[in-house]
mmCIF file with all atom_site columns, C-alpha atoms in Angstrom:
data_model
loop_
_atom_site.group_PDB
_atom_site.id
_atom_site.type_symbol
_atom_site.label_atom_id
_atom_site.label_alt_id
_atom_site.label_comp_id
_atom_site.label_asym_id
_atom_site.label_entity_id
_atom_site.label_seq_id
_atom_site.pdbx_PDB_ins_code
_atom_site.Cartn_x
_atom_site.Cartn_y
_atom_site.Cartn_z
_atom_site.occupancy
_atom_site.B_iso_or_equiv
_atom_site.pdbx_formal_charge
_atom_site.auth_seq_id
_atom_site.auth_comp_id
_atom_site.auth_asym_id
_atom_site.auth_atom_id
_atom_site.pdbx_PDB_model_num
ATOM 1   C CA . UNK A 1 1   ? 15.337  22.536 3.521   1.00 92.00 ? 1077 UNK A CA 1
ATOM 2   C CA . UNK A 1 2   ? 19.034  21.756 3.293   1.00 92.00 ? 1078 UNK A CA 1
ATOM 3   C CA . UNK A 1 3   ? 20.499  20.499 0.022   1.00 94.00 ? 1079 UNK A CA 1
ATOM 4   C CA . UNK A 1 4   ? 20.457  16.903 -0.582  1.00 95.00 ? 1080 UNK A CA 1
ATOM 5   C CA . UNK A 1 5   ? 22.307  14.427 -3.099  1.00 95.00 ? 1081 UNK A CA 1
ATOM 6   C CA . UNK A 1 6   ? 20.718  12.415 -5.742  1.00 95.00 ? 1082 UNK A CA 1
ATOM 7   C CA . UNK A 1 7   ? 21.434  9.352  -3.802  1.00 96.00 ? 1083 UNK A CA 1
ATOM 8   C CA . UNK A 1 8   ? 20.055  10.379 -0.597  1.00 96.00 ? 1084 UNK A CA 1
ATOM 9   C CA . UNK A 1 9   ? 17.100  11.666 -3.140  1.00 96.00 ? 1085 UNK A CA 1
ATOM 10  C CA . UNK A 1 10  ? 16.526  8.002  -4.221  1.00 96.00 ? 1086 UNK A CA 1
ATOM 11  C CA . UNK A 1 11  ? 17.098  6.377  -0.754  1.00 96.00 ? 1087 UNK A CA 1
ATOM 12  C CA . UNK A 1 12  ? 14.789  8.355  0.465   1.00 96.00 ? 1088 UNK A CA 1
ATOM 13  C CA . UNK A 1 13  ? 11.794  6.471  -1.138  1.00 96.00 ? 1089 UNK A CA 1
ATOM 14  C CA . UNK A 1 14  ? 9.278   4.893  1.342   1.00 95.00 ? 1090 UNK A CA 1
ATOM 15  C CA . UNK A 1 15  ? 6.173   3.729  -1.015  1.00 95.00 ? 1091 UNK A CA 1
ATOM 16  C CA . UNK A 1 16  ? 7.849   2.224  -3.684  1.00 92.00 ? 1092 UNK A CA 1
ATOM 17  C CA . UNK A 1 17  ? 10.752  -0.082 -4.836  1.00 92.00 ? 1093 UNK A CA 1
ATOM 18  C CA . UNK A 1 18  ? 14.489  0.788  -5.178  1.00 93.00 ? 1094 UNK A CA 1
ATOM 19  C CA . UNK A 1 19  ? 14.293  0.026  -8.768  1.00 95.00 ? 1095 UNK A CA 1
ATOM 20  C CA . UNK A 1 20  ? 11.259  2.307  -9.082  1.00 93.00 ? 1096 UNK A CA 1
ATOM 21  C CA . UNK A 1 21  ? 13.633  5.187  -6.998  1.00 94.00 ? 1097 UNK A CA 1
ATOM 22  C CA . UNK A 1 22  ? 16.340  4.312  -9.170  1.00 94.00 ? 1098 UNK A CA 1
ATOM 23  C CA . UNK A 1 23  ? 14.436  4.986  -12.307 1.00 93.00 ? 1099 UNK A CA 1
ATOM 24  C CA . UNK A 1 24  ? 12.330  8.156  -11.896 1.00 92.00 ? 1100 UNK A CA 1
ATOM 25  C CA . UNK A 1 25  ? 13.365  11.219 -13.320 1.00 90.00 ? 1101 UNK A CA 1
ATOM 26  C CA . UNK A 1 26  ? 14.918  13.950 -11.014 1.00 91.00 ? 1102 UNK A CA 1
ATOM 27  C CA . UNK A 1 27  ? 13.940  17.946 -10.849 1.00 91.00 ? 1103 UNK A CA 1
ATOM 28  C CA . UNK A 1 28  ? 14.867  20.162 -13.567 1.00 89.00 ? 1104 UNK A CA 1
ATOM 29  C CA . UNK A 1 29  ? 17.682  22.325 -12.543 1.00 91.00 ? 1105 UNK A CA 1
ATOM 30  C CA . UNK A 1 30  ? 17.893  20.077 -9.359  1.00 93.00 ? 1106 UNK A CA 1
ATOM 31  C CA . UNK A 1 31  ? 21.970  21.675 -8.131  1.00 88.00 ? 1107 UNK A CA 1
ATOM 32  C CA . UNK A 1 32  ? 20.264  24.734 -8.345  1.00 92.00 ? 1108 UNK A CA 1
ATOM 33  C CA . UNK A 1 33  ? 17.051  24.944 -6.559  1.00 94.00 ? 1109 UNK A CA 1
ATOM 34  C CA . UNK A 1 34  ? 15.786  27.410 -4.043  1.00 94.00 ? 1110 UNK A CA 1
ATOM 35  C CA . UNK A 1 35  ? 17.195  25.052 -0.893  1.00 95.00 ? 1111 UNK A CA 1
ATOM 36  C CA . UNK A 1 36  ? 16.633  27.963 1.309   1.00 94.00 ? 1112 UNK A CA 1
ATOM 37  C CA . UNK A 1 37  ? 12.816  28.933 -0.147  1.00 95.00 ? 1113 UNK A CA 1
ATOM 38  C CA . UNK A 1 38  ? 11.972  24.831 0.290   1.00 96.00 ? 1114 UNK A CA 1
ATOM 39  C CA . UNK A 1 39  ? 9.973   22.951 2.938   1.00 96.00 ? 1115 UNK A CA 1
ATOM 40  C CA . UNK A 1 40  ? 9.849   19.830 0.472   1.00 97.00 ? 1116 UNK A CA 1
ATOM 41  C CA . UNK A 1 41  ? 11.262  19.312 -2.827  1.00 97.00 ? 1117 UNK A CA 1
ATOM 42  C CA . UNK A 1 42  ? 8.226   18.170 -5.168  1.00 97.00 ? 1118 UNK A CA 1
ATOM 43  C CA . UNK A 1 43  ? 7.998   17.572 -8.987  1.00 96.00 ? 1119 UNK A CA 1
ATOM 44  C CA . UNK A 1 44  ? 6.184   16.128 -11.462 1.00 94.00 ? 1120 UNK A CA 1
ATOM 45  C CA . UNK A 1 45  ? 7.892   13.588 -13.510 1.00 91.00 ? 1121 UNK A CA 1
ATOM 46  C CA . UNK A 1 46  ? 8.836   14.796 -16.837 1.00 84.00 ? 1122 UNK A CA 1
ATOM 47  C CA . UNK A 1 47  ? 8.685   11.796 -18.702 1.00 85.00 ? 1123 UNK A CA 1
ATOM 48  C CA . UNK A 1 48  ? 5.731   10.749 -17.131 1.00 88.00 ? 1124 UNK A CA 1
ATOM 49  C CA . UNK A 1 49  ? 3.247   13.706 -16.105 1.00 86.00 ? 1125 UNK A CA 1
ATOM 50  C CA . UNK A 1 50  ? 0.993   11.112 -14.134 1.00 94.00 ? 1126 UNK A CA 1
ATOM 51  C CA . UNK A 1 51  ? 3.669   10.578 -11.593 1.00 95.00 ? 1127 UNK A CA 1
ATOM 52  C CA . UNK A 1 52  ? 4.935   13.025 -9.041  1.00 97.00 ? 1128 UNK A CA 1
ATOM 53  C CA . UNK A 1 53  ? 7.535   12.882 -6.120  1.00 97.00 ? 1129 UNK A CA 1
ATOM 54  C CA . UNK A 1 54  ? 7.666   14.288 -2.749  1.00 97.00 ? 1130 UNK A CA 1
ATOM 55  C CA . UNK A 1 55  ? 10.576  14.704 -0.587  1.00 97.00 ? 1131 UNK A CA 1
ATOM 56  C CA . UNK A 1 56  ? 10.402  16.145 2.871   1.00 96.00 ? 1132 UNK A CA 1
ATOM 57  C CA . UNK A 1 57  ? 12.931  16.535 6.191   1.00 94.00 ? 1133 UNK A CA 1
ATOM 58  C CA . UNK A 1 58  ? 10.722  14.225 8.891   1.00 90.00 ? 1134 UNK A CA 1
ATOM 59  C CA . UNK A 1 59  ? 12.234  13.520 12.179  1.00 87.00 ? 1135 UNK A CA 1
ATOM 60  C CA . UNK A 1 60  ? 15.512  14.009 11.527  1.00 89.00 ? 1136 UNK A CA 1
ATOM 61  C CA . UNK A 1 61  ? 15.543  11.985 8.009   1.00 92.00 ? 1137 UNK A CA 1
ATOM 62  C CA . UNK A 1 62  ? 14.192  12.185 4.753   1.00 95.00 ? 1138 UNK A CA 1
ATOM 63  C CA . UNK A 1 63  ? 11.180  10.926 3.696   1.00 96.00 ? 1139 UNK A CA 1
ATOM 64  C CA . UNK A 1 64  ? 10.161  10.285 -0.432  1.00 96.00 ? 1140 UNK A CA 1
ATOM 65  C CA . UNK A 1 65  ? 7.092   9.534  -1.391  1.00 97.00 ? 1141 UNK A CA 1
ATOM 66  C CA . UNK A 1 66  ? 5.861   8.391  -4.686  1.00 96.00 ? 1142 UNK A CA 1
ATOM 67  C CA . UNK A 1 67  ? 2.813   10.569 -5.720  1.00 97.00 ? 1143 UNK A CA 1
ATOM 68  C CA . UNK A 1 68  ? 0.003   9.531  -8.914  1.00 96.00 ? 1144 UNK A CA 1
ATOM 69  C CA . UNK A 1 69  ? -1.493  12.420 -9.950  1.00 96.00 ? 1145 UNK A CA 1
ATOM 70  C CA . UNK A 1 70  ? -5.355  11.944 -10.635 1.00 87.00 ? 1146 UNK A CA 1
ATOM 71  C CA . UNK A 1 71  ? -6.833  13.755 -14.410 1.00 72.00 ? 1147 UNK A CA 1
ATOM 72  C CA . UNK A 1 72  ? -9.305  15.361 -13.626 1.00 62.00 ? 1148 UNK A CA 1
ATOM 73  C CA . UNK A 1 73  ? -11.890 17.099 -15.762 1.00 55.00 ? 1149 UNK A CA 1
ATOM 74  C CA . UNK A 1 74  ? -10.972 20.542 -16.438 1.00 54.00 ? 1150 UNK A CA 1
ATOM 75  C CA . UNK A 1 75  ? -12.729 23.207 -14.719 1.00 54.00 ? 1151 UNK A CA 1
ATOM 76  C CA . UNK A 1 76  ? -13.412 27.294 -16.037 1.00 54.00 ? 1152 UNK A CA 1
ATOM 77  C CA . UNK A 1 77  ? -11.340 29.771 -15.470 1.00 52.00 ? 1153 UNK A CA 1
ATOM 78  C CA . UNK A 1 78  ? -13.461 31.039 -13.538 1.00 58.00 ? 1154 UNK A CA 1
ATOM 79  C CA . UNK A 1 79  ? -13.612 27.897 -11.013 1.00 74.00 ? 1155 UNK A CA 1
ATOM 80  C CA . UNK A 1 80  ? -10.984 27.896 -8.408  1.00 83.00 ? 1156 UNK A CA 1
ATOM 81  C CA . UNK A 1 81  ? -9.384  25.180 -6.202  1.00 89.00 ? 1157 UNK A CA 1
ATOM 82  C CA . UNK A 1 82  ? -7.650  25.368 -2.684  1.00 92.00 ? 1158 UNK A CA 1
ATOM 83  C CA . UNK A 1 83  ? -4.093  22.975 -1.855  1.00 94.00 ? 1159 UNK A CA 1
ATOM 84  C CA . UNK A 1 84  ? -4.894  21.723 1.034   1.00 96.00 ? 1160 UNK A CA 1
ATOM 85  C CA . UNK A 1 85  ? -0.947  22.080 2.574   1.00 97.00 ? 1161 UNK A CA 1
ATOM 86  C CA . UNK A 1 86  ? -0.313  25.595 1.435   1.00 95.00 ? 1162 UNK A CA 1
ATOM 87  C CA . UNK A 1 87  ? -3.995  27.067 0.936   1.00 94.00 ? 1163 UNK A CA 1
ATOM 88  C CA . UNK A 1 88  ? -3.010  28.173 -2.238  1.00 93.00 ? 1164 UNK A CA 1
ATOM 89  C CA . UNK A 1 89  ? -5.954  28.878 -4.384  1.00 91.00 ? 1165 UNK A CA 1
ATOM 90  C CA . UNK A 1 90  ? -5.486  28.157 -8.114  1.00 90.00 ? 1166 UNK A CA 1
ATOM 91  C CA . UNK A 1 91  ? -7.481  28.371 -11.188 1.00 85.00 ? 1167 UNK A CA 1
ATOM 92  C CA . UNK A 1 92  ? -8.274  26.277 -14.002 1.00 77.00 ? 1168 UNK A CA 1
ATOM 93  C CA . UNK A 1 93  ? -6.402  22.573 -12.968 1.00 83.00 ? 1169 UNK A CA 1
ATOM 94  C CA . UNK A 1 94  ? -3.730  24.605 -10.464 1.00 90.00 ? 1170 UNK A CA 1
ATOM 95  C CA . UNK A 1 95  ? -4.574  22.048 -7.915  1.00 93.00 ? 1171 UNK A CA 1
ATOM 96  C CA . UNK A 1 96  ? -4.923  18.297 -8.431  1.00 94.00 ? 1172 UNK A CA 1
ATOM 97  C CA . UNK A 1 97  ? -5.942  15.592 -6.427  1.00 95.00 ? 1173 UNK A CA 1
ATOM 98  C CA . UNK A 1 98  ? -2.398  13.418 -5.794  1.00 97.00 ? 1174 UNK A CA 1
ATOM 99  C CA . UNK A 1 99  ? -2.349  10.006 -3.834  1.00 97.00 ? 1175 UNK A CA 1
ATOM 100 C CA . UNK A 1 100 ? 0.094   8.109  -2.096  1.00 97.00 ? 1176 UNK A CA 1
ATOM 101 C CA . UNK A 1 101 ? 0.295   4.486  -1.894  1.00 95.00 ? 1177 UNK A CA 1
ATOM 102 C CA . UNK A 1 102 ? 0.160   3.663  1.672   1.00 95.00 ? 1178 UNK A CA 1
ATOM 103 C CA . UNK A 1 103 ? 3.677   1.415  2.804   1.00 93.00 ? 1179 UNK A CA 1
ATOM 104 C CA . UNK A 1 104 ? 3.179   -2.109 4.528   1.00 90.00 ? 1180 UNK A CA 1
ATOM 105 C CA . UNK A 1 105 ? 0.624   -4.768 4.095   1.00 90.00 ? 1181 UNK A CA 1
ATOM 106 C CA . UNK A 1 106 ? -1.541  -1.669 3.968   1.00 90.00 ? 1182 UNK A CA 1
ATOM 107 C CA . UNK A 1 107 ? 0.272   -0.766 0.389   1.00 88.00 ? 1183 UNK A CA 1
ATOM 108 C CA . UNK A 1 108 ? 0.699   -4.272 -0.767  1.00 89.00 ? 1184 UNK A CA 1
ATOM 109 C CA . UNK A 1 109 ? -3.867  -4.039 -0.438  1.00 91.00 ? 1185 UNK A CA 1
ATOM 110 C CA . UNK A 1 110 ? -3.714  -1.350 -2.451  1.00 91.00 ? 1186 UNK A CA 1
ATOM 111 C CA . UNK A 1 111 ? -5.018  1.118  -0.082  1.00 94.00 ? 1187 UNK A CA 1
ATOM 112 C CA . UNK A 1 112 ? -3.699  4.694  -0.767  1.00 95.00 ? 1188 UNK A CA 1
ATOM 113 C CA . UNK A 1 113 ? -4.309  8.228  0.864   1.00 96.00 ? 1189 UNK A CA 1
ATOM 114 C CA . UNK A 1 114 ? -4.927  11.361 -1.164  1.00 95.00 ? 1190 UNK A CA 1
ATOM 115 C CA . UNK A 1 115 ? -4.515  14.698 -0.433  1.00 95.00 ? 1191 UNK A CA 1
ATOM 116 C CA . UNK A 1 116 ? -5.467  18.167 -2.702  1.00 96.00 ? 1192 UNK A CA 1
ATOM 117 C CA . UNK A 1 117 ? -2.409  20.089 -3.529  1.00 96.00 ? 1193 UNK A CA 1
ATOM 118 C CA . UNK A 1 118 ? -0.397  22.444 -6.142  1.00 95.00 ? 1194 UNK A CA 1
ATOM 119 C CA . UNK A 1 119 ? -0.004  20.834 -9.336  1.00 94.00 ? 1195 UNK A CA 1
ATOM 120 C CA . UNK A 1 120 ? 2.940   22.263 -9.415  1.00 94.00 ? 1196 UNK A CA 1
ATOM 121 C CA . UNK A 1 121 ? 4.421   21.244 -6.131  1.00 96.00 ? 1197 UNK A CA 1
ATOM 122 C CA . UNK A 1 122 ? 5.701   24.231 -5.512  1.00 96.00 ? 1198 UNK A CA 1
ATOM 123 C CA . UNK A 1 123 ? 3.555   25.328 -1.877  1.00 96.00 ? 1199 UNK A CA 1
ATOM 124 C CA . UNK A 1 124 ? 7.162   26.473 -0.861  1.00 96.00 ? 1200 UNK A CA 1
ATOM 125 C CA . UNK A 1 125 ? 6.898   28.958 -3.053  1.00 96.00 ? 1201 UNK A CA 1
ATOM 126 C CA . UNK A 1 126 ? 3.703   30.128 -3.431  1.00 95.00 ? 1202 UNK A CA 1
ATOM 127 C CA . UNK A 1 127 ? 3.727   30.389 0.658   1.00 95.00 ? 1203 UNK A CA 1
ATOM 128 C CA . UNK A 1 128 ? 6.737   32.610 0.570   1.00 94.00 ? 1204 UNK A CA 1
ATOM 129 C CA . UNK A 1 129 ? 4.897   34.674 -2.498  1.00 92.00 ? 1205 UNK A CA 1
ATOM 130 C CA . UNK A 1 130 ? 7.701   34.031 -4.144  1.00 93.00 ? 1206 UNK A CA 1
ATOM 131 C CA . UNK A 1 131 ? 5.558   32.489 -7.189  1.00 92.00 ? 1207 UNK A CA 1
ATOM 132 C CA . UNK A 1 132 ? 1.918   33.516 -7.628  1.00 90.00 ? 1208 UNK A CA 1
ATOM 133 C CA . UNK A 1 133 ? -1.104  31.569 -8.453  1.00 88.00 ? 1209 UNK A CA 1
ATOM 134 C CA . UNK A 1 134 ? -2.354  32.135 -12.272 1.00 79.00 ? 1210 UNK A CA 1
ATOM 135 C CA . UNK A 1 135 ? -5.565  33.852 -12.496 1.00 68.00 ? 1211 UNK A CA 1
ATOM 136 C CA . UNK A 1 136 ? -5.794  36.117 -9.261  1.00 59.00 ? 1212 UNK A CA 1
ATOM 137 C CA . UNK A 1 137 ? -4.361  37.530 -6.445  1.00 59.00 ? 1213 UNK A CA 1
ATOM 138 C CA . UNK A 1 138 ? -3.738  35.646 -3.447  1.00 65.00 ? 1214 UNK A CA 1
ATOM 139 C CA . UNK A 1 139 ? -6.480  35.795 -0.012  1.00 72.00 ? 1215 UNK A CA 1
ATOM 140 C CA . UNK A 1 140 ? -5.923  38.427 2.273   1.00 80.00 ? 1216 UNK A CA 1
ATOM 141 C CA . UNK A 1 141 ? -4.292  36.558 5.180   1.00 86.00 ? 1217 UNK A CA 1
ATOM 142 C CA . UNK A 1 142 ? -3.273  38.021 8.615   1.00 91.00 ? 1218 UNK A CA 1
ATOM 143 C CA . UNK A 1 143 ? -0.673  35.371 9.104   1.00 93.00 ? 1219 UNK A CA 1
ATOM 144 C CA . UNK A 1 144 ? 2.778   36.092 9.492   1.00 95.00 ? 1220 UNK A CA 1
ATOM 145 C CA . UNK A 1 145 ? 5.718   34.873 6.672   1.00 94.00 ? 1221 UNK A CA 1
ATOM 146 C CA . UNK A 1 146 ? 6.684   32.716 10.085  1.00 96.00 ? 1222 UNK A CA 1
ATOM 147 C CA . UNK A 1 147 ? 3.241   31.409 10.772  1.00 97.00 ? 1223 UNK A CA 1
ATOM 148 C CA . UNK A 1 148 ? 2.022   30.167 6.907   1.00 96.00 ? 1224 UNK A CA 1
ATOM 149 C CA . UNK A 1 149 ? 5.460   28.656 6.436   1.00 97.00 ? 1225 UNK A CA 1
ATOM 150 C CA . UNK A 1 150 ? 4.788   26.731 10.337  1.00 97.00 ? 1226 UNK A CA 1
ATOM 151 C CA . UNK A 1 151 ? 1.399   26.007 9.253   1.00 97.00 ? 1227 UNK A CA 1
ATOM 152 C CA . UNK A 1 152 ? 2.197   24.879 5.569   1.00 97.00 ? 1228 UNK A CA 1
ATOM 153 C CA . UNK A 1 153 ? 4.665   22.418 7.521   1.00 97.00 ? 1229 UNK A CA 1
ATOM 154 C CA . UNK A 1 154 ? 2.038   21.120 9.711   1.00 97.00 ? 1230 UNK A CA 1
ATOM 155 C CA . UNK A 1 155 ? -0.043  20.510 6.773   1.00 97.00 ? 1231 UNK A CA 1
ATOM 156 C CA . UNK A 1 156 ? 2.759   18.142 4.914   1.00 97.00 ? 1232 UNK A CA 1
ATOM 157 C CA . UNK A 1 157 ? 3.829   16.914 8.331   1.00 95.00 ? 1233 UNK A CA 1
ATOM 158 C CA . UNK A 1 158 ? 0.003   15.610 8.840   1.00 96.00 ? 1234 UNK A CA 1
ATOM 159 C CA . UNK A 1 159 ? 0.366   13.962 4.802   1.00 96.00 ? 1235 UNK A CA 1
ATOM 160 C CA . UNK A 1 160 ? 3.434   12.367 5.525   1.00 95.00 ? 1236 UNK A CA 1
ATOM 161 C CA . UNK A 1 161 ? 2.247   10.614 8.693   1.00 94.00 ? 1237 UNK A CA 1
ATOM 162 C CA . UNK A 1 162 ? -0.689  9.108  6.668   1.00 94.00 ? 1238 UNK A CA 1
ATOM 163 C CA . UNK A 1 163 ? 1.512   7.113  4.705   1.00 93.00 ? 1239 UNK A CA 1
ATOM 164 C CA . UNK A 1 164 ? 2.870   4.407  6.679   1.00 88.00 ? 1240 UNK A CA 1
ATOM 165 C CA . UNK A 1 165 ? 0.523   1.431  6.479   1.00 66.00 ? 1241 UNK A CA 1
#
């Protein structure tokens, strides 16, 4: 992903108001993230760990989307969980169900789209191995670097294009 501004950040916003974009709380250490290592930039909103953000390169533009991330009850240690856009599998509340409220008269319904994925947001990452999953090693995969970052991709690009209402 190539480095992006804060205002191009908060223009970038599809599923919810400018004022909304305006007022959520950016990355930590957003000048110096991993641009390179990054398919997306997601976060969870510090002042409000319910909320989460995803921003993503689509067609040429960027695309934001405004993420509520569902509580769950926690699960054992022993219980494990698969993101469904990296196929990370994580112990212990690694993944969480996040939904997206869908744009249009769709939206303005209420209807919303959900999708299983790192609670973390960082699939980027953990795709790359560049961050490992807490409580195990990662599945044997005969995938290339090339092909899990291609079908990670895929996987948001599929998201993304449930959004518009």
């Amino acid at each position: 992903m190539e480095p992006i501004t804060e205002e191009d950040l908060r223009a970038s916003f599809v599923n919810c108001s400018r004022g909304e974009a305006k007022r959520l709380g950016l990355p930590r250490g957003f000048t110096d993230l991993p641009w390179d290592d990054l398919d997306f930039l997601g976060w969870r909103d510090p002042g409000a760990p319910a909320r989460a953000y995803l921003v993503a390169e689509r067609d040429g533009s960027l695309v934001g989307i405004a993420l509520r991330v569902t509580s769950g009850a926690s699960r054992a240690f022993t219980s494990r969980s698969m993101c469904s856009l990296c196929l990370t599998t994580h112990t212990s509340g690694g993944v969480a169900l996040m939904t997206a409220r869908r744009t249009g008269e769709a939206g303005r319904q209420g209807n919303t789209v959900g999708q299983y994925m790192c609670a973390d947001l960082a699939c980027s990452l953990y795709t790359r191995g560049k961050r490992q999953a807490a409580g195990g090693a990662a599945v044997e995969e005969s995938l290339t670097l090339e092909e899990k970052v291609a079908r990670t991709r895929a996987n948001l690009r599929s998201f993304l294009a449930k959004v518009p209402g």
